[in-house]
Amino acid sequence: MVRLDLAAVLLAVTAVAGAIANTPSTVPGAYIVEYEEDQDSNELVNNLEGKASLRKDLRFKLFKGASIQFEDTKNAEMMAAEVAAMPKVKAVYPVRRYPVPHHIVHSTGDAVQAVLSKRQEGNDTFSTHLMTQVNKFKDAGITGKGIKIAVIDTGIDYLHPALGGCFGDACLVSYGTDLVGDAFNGANTPTPDPDPLDNCNGHGTHVAGIIAAQANNPYGILGAASDVTLGAYRVFGCTGDVGNDILIAAYNMAYEAGSDIITASIGGPSGWSEDPWAAVVSRIVEEGVPCVVSAGNDGDVGIFYAATAANGRKVTAIASVDNTITATLLSNASYTINDTEEAFGFTAGEPGSWDGVSLPLWAVNFDTTDPANGCEPYPDMTPDLSGKIVLVRRGSCTFVQKVANAVAKGAKYVMFYNNAGGTVAVSASVEGVEGVAMVTAAQGESWIAALKAGSEVVLNMVDPLKAGKFITYANNTASGGFLSDYTSWGPTFEVDVKPQIAAPGGLILSTYPRALGAYAVLSGTSMACPLAAGVYALLMNVRGTKDPKTLENLLSGTAHPNVFRVEGESLPFLAPVPQQGAGLIQAWDAAHATTLLSVSSLSFNDTDNFNPVQNFSISNTGKIAITYKLSHVGAAMVYTFRDGSITPTEFPGDLTGDFASLSFSPSEFTIDAGHRKIVTVTATPPKGVDTKRLPVYSGYIAINGTDGSALSLPYLGVAGSMHSAVVLGADGAKLSRASDDNNTPVPANVTFVLPPPGFANDTSYRNQTEQPKLVTELSMGSALLRVDVVPMSKCTTVAQNASTNMFGTKSIGMPEGMPSFWNARGTLEYRWDGKMADGTYAPPGLYKFSVRALRIFGDAEKASEYDPAETVNFRIKYLPAPSTKLRRERGKDKEEGCEEGKR
Ligand SMILES: *[C@@H]1O[C@H](CO)[C@@H](O)[C@H](O)[C@H]1NC(C)=O
Ligand SMILES: *[C@@H]1O[C@H](CO)[C@@H](O)[C@H](O)[C@H]1NC(C)=O
Ligand SMILES: *[C@@H]1O[C@H](CO)[C@@H](O)[C@H](O)[C@H]1NC(C)=O
Ligand SMILES: *[C@@H]1O[C@H](CO)[C@@H](O)[C@H](O)[C@H]1NC(C)=O
Ligand SMILES: *[C@@H]1O[C@H](CO)[C@@H](O)[C@H](O)[C@H]1NC(C)=O
Ligand SMILES: *[C@@H]1O[C@H](CO)[C@@H](O)[C@H](O)[C@H]1NC(C)=O
Ligand SMILES: *[C@@H]1O[C@H](CO)[C@@H](O)[C@H](O)[C@H]1NC(C)=O
Ligand SMILES: *[C@@H]1O[C@H](CO)[C@@H](O)[C@H](O)[C@H]1NC(C)=O
């Protein structure tokens, strides 16, 4: 399968699903140990001296524990089980890794211009602020003063002039720390230091500017709450991932530093609120600190793809809508048509060796609506393109594919023109190409027109690092104000409402590290989340409360849901709550609402756990009696599955206009000033729908008051049984080779020659060995995935090792790292070097993997609650270990004698 560039998924005219991300990987031998509440010493871990080292001390007010690294990863699983059984230990979790969320870099500015300062005069006209009413606070002089917001991210370039220029007391970035150091990659040992400077990534600096950028910048960028103080908790090194032990530490440190709000634009596919990181964030919210987390950028995968920690209970998950204005930062260059010179702007890509390139344009064809321009190999009659810049329209296939086709005809330079607003920084490192870049759709179309007219168009390119930069703005008529295609969909597998609210996250102009251009336009829920954090600060200023529940209820009740829109076309119904939550934040309305709701959303659960009658209260905190009228507005229903499929349908999904019906008791009533009333809602799921396809219905309860107040409360439910959904198809477990990135299944009875036990990572064995890879396709999430190693030979030693497990299968046990808890749906890849969960190695012989995935809401104690699947038989052998080579070789015959048919 061709992997799409994610940017294309975001902006392309035709939406196609990308590959499903894997469930986050774990760090070998690393565990989070949570102590019982009364334990406040690491004595227990210190007693493991020689076996395990302390990875991270996690003794905090709200979490007592440590993460540890077993030195002998061979026996880690067994020792972890021993630790878990100790009386002072509450739980042990494997350390999981999460990446910096895939965000799209559209364009970056340059540091030269950053020193120019232009103070924004007059009222706030920043487009994302106009969309969310944040401008009204700025105009009224409310700027988040006195509020501390912790940003858990890649650090912050606090030396940036628009981010205060310093770190520490009296600076904008006044607190925080670096938990990991530059060299940290998620798997190695963190080397913390007190300096959280974002010197090599940029994500955190962009996030920080959305919250609090100062007006002294050339592009009119303004933070939502420019007088807050920021805490920078750096949890990523220059490349790689972060472990959830580091995230748990960062959250607790931010909490203990007295942060009023904690924001994190980090996550990975999950769908389970019990995930340990999500559970820790929930705890902090319960202690009174609002935590906003980006909903995730996997919208292409479809419904039921909530990310952790956004999917935690009480955690506010932030969805993304696209900016109404497309800002583009462009490098200045020129072109000539028949010797007449004109200026134009481009966004350099990777590679970007454009310095001094002055060559004529050549285009595959002159069709400026060609959806798949340059996706096919060029015709034989194509001239040698080594002296040309190939002009290609974006769309359908990957940038790499398009560049490869041009390079095949000798091209060294490829200029893309966009098929959507703005530009994108293209990455297409194909051998032979020296420069790639992108111009706007309008620029590309005008060049195509000139070429068509027979003109010669010569581009006079410049080094993007030295080029002058300028900014252009365009109205985003295609998607402005609508949900971003990439925003991840909830709900959780236990039908918790996710996401909560939406904020602008697509095409956002903000600060960037000075070394990387100082300013940049980026897209992602990562960019929506910090705006919501800034809004929380503004609300705290106005309402004088920091209570997470009160503030979330206000933001949810006043948010504006929008219609569903895809490929530039709006459907005649509201986007589903699993996509947009309550809708786009309306901050001023939230700050000034006098009608308060006691909840931020309702879940009616599925049909097995149907909870159709629910109460919530409405408080009238105003000065006059108000008569309220309740009504119901349905949002699009989403069928989770296509007919006959067990895998949820990818974006845009199967949407219908089937609505639930809701009744209210009472539906119209008067509440005196200072009083409240409890209202009962009764839901009836939509009728005549195909329950086997697991329809998710949703909508809003509209609450209109005679004072002009108009609130809406989102709800959702599943008109089918979550438990009846197959989580693992009978063919959902395949066996492949560890070296095969395409996961091609191997035939039965293949022999895998493994490195000697304990030498799996010793490169000197790479040539002679191959590990089996178990590829599990979870069609829906599973809280518990078990894998058994089932002996298929009649070898007596293996047979003696095998015992009958709860499923009635004879198994020698689970392989290392299993079972796996709280699994997202999608592909789970597992490479096996023969090591078992108890630290021993499976004897050579013939085996199969038997996989069982627990159904949603299933009883883990009952075999019938698991979906089974198994692989073909495969044989394993080990190379002899260097020191034991002689001895092993003598025993070799005996081992082989255990194989079936050789007895
Ligand atoms: C600026 O905002 C204030 C407060 O909302 C308003 O009274 C004033 O008219 C605005 N000024 C301009 C120039 O729009
Ligand atoms: C440029 O020159 C070509 C060839 O002489 C001619 O066909 C074309 O119309 C000219 N273009 C412009 C814009 O004058
Ligand atoms: C965007 O549209 C508005 C209203 O139609 C118009 O006033 C404004 O000039 C447009 N802005 C740009 C950058 O095209
Ligand atoms: C749905 O019901 C199940 C089973 O009682 C429960 O575990 C789950 O939390 C419920 N979901 C919600 C959102 O209440
Ligand atoms: C409630 O108010 C909203 C927003 O003003 C309006 O669109 C809706 O029609 C009103 N509903 C009723 C039942 O009056
Ligand atoms: C694998 O080997 C077993 C005997 O060990 C045999 O019954 C089976 O047919 C073989 N399968 C294939 C596909 O070769
Ligand atoms: C080898 O490295 C991989 C990837 O880092 C890891 O999953 C595995 O456990 C390691 N194996 C051994 C024997 O150290
Ligand atoms: C692996 O095989 C290649 C080609 O046969 C050889 O050049 C290389 O030295 C081998 N590497 C090791 C570590 O044996």
JSON list of N, CA, C and O in Angstrom, two decimals, residues 735-767:
[
{"chain": "A", "resi": 735, "resn": "LEU", "atom": "N", "xyz": [1.40, -14.55, 10.51]},
{"chain": "A", "resi": 735, "resn": "LEU", "atom": "CA", "xyz": [2.81, -14.68, 10.82]},
{"chain": "A", "resi": 735, "resn": "LEU", "atom": "C", "xyz": [3.61, -14.17, 9.64]},
{"chain": "A", "resi": 735, "resn": "LEU", "atom": "O", "xyz": [3.35, -14.52, 8.49]},
{"chain": "A", "resi": 736, "resn": "SER", "atom": "N", "xyz": [4.57, -13.29, 9.94]},
{"chain": "A", "resi": 736, "resn": "SER", "atom": "CA", "xyz": [5.42, -12.75, 8.89]},
{"chain": "A", "resi": 736, "resn": "SER", "atom": "C", "xyz": [6.86, -12.80, 9.38]},
{"chain": "A", "resi": 736, "resn": "SER", "atom": "O", "xyz": [7.15, -13.36, 10.43]},
{"chain": "A", "resi": 737, "resn": "ARG", "atom": "N", "xyz": [7.75, -12.23, 8.59]},
{"chain": "A", "resi": 737, "resn": "ARG", "atom": "CA", "xyz": [9.16, -12.17, 8.99]},
{"chain": "A", "resi": 737, "resn": "ARG", "atom": "C", "xyz": [9.44, -10.79, 9.59]},
{"chain": "A", "resi": 737, "resn": "ARG", "atom": "O", "xyz": [8.94, -9.78, 9.08]},
{"chain": "A", "resi": 738, "resn": "ALA", "atom": "N", "xyz": [10.28, -10.74, 10.62]},
{"chain": "A", "resi": 738, "resn": "ALA", "atom": "CA", "xyz": [10.58, -9.47, 11.28]},
{"chain": "A", "resi": 738, "resn": "ALA", "atom": "C", "xyz": [11.15, -8.45, 10.30]},
{"chain": "A", "resi": 738, "resn": "ALA", "atom": "O", "xyz": [10.93, -7.26, 10.44]},
{"chain": "A", "resi": 739, "resn": "SER", "atom": "N", "xyz": [11.84, -8.93, 9.26]},
{"chain": "A", "resi": 739, "resn": "SER", "atom": "CA", "xyz": [12.48, -8.01, 8.33]},
{"chain": "A", "resi": 739, "resn": "SER", "atom": "C", "xyz": [11.52, -7.52, 7.24]},
{"chain": "A", "resi": 739, "resn": "SER", "atom": "O", "xyz": [11.88, -6.68, 6.43]},
{"chain": "A", "resi": 740, "resn": "ASP", "atom": "N", "xyz": [10.29, -8.05, 7.22]},
{"chain": "A", "resi": 740, "resn": "ASP", "atom": "CA", "xyz": [9.36, -7.73, 6.13]},
{"chain": "A", "resi": 740, "resn": "ASP", "atom": "C", "xyz": [8.43, -6.59, 6.54]},
{"chain": "A", "resi": 740, "resn": "ASP", "atom": "O", "xyz": [7.47, -6.80, 7.29]},
{"chain": "A", "resi": 741, "resn": "ASP", "atom": "N", "xyz": [8.71, -5.39, 6.04]},
{"chain": "A", "resi": 741, "resn": "ASP", "atom": "CA", "xyz": [7.89, -4.24, 6.41]},
{"chain": "A", "resi": 741, "resn": "ASP", "atom": "C", "xyz": [6.47, -4.32, 5.85]},
{"chain": "A", "resi": 741, "resn": "ASP", "atom": "O", "xyz": [5.58, -3.63, 6.30]},
{"chain": "A", "resi": 742, "resn": "ASN", "atom": "N", "xyz": [6.28, -5.16, 4.84]},
{"chain": "A", "resi": 742, "resn": "ASN", "atom": "CA", "xyz": [4.95, -5.29, 4.26]},
{"chain": "A", "resi": 742, "resn": "ASN", "atom": "C", "xyz": [4.09, -6.34, 4.96]},
{"chain": "A", "resi": 742, "resn": "ASN", "atom": "O", "xyz": [2.95, -6.56, 4.59]},
{"chain": "A", "resi": 743, "resn": "ASN", "atom": "N", "xyz": [4.66, -6.99, 5.96]},
{"chain": "A", "resi": 743, "resn": "ASN", "atom": "CA", "xyz": [3.94, -8.01, 6.74]},
{"chain": "A", "resi": 743, "resn": "ASN", "atom": "C", "xyz": [3.35, -9.11, 5.86]},
{"chain": "A", "resi": 743, "resn": "ASN", "atom": "O", "xyz": [2.26, -9.60, 6.12]},
{"chain": "A", "resi": 744, "resn": "THR", "atom": "N", "xyz": [4.06, -9.51, 4.82]},
{"chain": "A", "resi": 744, "resn": "THR", "atom": "CA", "xyz": [3.58, -10.60, 3.97]},
{"chain": "A", "resi": 744, "resn": "THR", "atom": "C", "xyz": [3.54, -11.89, 4.78]},
{"chain": "A", "resi": 744, "resn": "THR", "atom": "O", "xyz": [4.52, -12.23, 5.45]},
{"chain": "A", "resi": 745, "resn": "PRO", "atom": "N", "xyz": [2.40, -12.60, 4.75]},
{"chain": "A", "resi": 745, "resn": "PRO", "atom": "CA", "xyz": [2.32, -13.84, 5.53]},
{"chain": "A", "resi": 745, "resn": "PRO", "atom": "C", "xyz": [3.29, -14.90, 5.01]},
{"chain": "A", "resi": 745, "resn": "PRO", "atom": "O", "xyz": [3.54, -14.97, 3.80]},
{"chain": "A", "resi": 746, "resn": "VAL", "atom": "N", "xyz": [3.84, -15.69, 5.91]},
{"chain": "A", "resi": 746, "resn": "VAL", "atom": "CA", "xyz": [4.72, -16.79, 5.49]},
{"chain": "A", "resi": 746, "resn": "VAL", "atom": "C", "xyz": [3.88, -18.06, 5.40]},
{"chain": "A", "resi": 746, "resn": "VAL", "atom": "O", "xyz": [2.87, -18.18, 6.10]},
{"chain": "A", "resi": 747, "resn": "PRO", "atom": "N", "xyz": [4.27, -19.02, 4.55]},
{"chain": "A", "resi": 747, "resn": "PRO", "atom": "CA", "xyz": [3.54, -20.29, 4.52]},
{"chain": "A", "resi": 747, "resn": "PRO", "atom": "C", "xyz": [3.78, -21.09, 5.79]},
{"chain": "A", "resi": 747, "resn": "PRO", "atom": "O", "xyz": [4.66, -20.75, 6.58]},
{"chain": "A", "resi": 748, "resn": "ALA", "atom": "N", "xyz": [2.99, -22.14, 5.98]},
{"chain": "A", "resi": 748, "resn": "ALA", "atom": "CA", "xyz": [3.13, -22.97, 7.17]},
{"chain": "A", "resi": 748, "resn": "ALA", "atom": "C", "xyz": [4.49, -23.66, 7.18]},
{"chain": "A", "resi": 748, "resn": "ALA", "atom": "O", "xyz": [5.11, -23.88, 6.12]},
{"chain": "A", "resi": 749, "resn": "ASN", "atom": "N", "xyz": [4.96, -23.98, 8.37]},
{"chain": "A", "resi": 749, "resn": "ASN", "atom": "CA", "xyz": [6.15, -24.81, 8.59]},
{"chain": "A", "resi": 749, "resn": "ASN", "atom": "C", "xyz": [7.48, -24.14, 8.21]},
{"chain": "A", "resi": 749, "resn": "ASN", "atom": "O", "xyz": [8.48, -24.83, 8.04]},
{"chain": "A", "resi": 750, "resn": "VAL", "atom": "N", "xyz": [7.49, -22.83, 8.08]},
{"chain": "A", "resi": 750, "resn": "VAL", "atom": "CA", "xyz": [8.74, -22.12, 7.81]},
{"chain": "A", "resi": 750, "resn": "VAL", "atom": "C", "xyz": [9.64, -22.23, 9.04]},
{"chain": "A", "resi": 750, "resn": "VAL", "atom": "O", "xyz": [9.16, -22.21, 10.17]},
{"chain": "A", "resi": 751, "resn": "THR", "atom": "N", "xyz": [10.91, -22.39, 8.81]},
{"chain": "A", "resi": 751, "resn": "THR", "atom": "CA", "xyz": [11.85, -22.45, 9.94]},
{"chain": "A", "resi": 751, "resn": "THR", "atom": "C", "xyz": [12.51, -21.08, 10.14]},
{"chain": "A", "resi": 751, "resn": "THR", "atom": "O", "xyz": [13.03, -20.50, 9.19]},
{"chain": "A", "resi": 752, "resn": "PHE", "atom": "N", "xyz": [12.44, -20.58, 11.35]},
{"chain": "A", "resi": 752, "resn": "PHE", "atom": "CA", "xyz": [13.13, -19.33, 11.71]},
{"chain": "A", "resi": 752, "resn": "PHE", "atom": "C", "xyz": [14.37, -19.69, 12.51]},
{"chain": "A", "resi": 752, "resn": "PHE", "atom": "O", "xyz": [14.27, -20.33, 13.56]},
{"chain": "A", "resi": 753, "resn": "VAL", "atom": "N", "xyz": [15.52, -19.29, 11.98]},
{"chain": "A", "resi": 753, "resn": "VAL", "atom": "CA", "xyz": [16.75, -19.52, 12.73]},
{"chain": "A", "resi": 753, "resn": "VAL", "atom": "C", "xyz": [16.99, -18.27, 13.56]},
{"chain": "A", "resi": 753, "resn": "VAL", "atom": "O", "xyz": [17.19, -17.18, 13.04]},
{"chain": "A", "resi": 754, "resn": "LEU", "atom": "N", "xyz": [16.90, -18.42, 14.87]},
{"chain": "A", "resi": 754, "resn": "LEU", "atom": "CA", "xyz": [16.99, -17.27, 15.78]},
{"chain": "A", "resi": 754, "resn": "LEU", "atom": "C", "xyz": [18.41, -17.09, 16.29]},
{"chain": "A", "resi": 754, "resn": "LEU", "atom": "O", "xyz": [19.16, -18.06, 16.37]},
{"chain": "A", "resi": 755, "resn": "PRO", "atom": "N", "xyz": [18.75, -15.87, 16.68]},
{"chain": "A", "resi": 755, "resn": "PRO", "atom": "CA", "xyz": [20.05, -15.66, 17.33]},
{"chain": "A", "resi": 755, "resn": "PRO", "atom": "C", "xyz": [20.08, -16.47, 18.63]},
{"chain": "A", "resi": 755, "resn": "PRO", "atom": "O", "xyz": [19.03, -16.83, 19.15]},
{"chain": "A", "resi": 756, "resn": "PRO", "atom": "N", "xyz": [21.24, -16.73, 19.16]},
{"chain": "A", "resi": 756, "resn": "PRO", "atom": "CA", "xyz": [21.29, -17.46, 20.43]},
{"chain": "A", "resi": 756, "resn": "PRO", "atom": "C", "xyz": [20.48, -16.71, 21.48]},
{"chain": "A", "resi": 756, "resn": "PRO", "atom": "O", "xyz": [20.42, -15.48, 21.43]},
{"chain": "A", "resi": 757, "resn": "PRO", "atom": "N", "xyz": [19.87, -17.41, 22.41]},
{"chain": "A", "resi": 757, "resn": "PRO", "atom": "CA", "xyz": [19.10, -16.74, 23.46]},
{"chain": "A", "resi": 757, "resn": "PRO", "atom": "C", "xyz": [19.87, -15.57, 24.08]},
{"chain": "A", "resi": 757, "resn": "PRO", "atom": "O", "xyz": [21.02, -15.74, 24.49]},
{"chain": "A", "resi": 758, "resn": "GLY", "atom": "N", "xyz": [19.26, -14.37, 24.09]},
{"chain": "A", "resi": 758, "resn": "GLY", "atom": "CA", "xyz": [19.89, -13.20, 24.67]},
{"chain": "A", "resi": 758, "resn": "GLY", "atom": "C", "xyz": [20.70, -12.38, 23.69]},
{"chain": "A", "resi": 758, "resn": "GLY", "atom": "O", "xyz": [21.21, -11.32, 24.04]},
{"chain": "A", "resi": 759, "resn": "PHE", "atom": "N", "xyz": [20.81, -12.84, 22.44]},
{"chain": "A", "resi": 759, "resn": "PHE", "atom": "CA", "xyz": [21.64, -12.11, 21.47]},
{"chain": "A", "resi": 759, "resn": "PHE", "atom": "C", "xyz": [20.81, -11.52, 20.32]},
{"chain": "A", "resi": 759, "resn": "PHE", "atom": "O", "xyz": [21.32, -11.27, 19.24]},
{"chain": "A", "resi": 760, "resn": "ALA", "atom": "N", "xyz": [19.53, -11.28, 20.61]},
{"chain": "A", "resi": 760, "resn": "ALA", "atom": "CA", "xyz": [18.63, -10.82, 19.54]},
{"chain": "A", "resi": 760, "resn": "ALA", "atom": "C", "xyz": [19.12, -9.52, 18.90]},
{"chain": "A", "resi": 760, "resn": "ALA", "atom": "O", "xyz": [18.90, -9.30, 17.72]},
{"chain": "A", "resi": 761, "resn": "ASN", "atom": "N", "xyz": [19.80, -8.69, 19.70]},
{"chain": "A", "resi": 761, "resn": "ASN", "atom": "CA", "xyz": [20.21, -7.39, 19.15]},
{"chain": "A", "resi": 761, "resn": "ASN", "atom": "C", "xyz": [21.68, -7.34, 18.76]},
{"chain": "A", "resi": 761, "resn": "ASN", "atom": "O", "xyz": [22.21, -6.28, 18.49]},
{"chain": "A", "resi": 762, "resn": "ASP", "atom": "N", "xyz": [22.29, -8.47, 18.74]},
{"chain": "A", "resi": 762, "resn": "ASP", "atom": "CA", "xyz": [23.69, -8.53, 18.37]},
{"chain": "A", "resi": 762, "resn": "ASP", "atom": "C", "xyz": [23.77, -8.58, 16.84]},
{"chain": "A", "resi": 762, "resn": "ASP", "atom": "O", "xyz": [23.36, -9.56, 16.21]},
{"chain": "A", "resi": 763, "resn": "THR", "atom": "N", "xyz": [24.28, -7.49, 16.25]},
{"chain": "A", "resi": 763, "resn": "THR", "atom": "CA", "xyz": [24.21, -7.38, 14.79]},
{"chain": "A", "resi": 763, "resn": "THR", "atom": "C", "xyz": [25.01, -8.47, 14.07]},
{"chain": "A", "resi": 763, "resn": "THR", "atom": "O", "xyz": [24.76, -8.74, 12.91]},
{"chain": "A", "resi": 764, "resn": "SER", "atom": "N", "xyz": [25.96, -9.08, 14.77]},
{"chain": "A", "resi": 764, "resn": "SER", "atom": "CA", "xyz": [26.77, -10.08, 14.08]},
{"chain": "A", "resi": 764, "resn": "SER", "atom": "C", "xyz": [25.94, -11.31, 13.69]},
{"chain": "A", "resi": 764, "resn": "SER", "atom": "O", "xyz": [26.40, -12.14, 12.92]},
{"chain": "A", "resi": 765, "resn": "TYR", "atom": "N", "xyz": [24.72, -11.44, 14.23]},
{"chain": "A", "resi": 765, "resn": "TYR", "atom": "CA", "xyz": [23.88, -12.58, 13.85]},
{"chain": "A", "resi": 765, "resn": "TYR", "atom": "C", "xyz": [22.86, -12.23, 12.78]},
{"chain": "A", "resi": 765, "resn": "TYR", "atom": "O", "xyz": [22.12, -13.08, 12.33]},
{"chain": "A", "resi": 766, "resn": "ARG", "atom": "N", "xyz": [22.79, -10.92, 12.43]},
{"chain": "A", "resi": 766, "resn": "ARG", "atom": "CA", "xyz": [21.72, -10.47, 11.52]},
{"chain": "A", "resi": 766, "resn": "ARG", "atom": "C", "xyz": [21.65, -11.27, 10.24]},
{"chain": "A", "resi": 766, "resn": "ARG", "atom": "O", "xyz": [20.57, -11.63, 9.79]},
{"chain": "A", "resi": 767, "resn": "ASN", "atom": "N", "xyz": [22.80, -11.53, 9.64]},
{"chain": "A", "resi": 767, "resn": "ASN", "atom": "CA", "xyz": [22.83, -12.20, 8.34]},
{"chain": "A", "resi": 767, "resn": "ASN", "atom": "C", "xyz": [22.25, -13.60, 8.37]},
{"chain": "A", "resi": 767, "resn": "ASN", "atom": "O", "xyz": [21.64, -14.04, 7.43]}
]
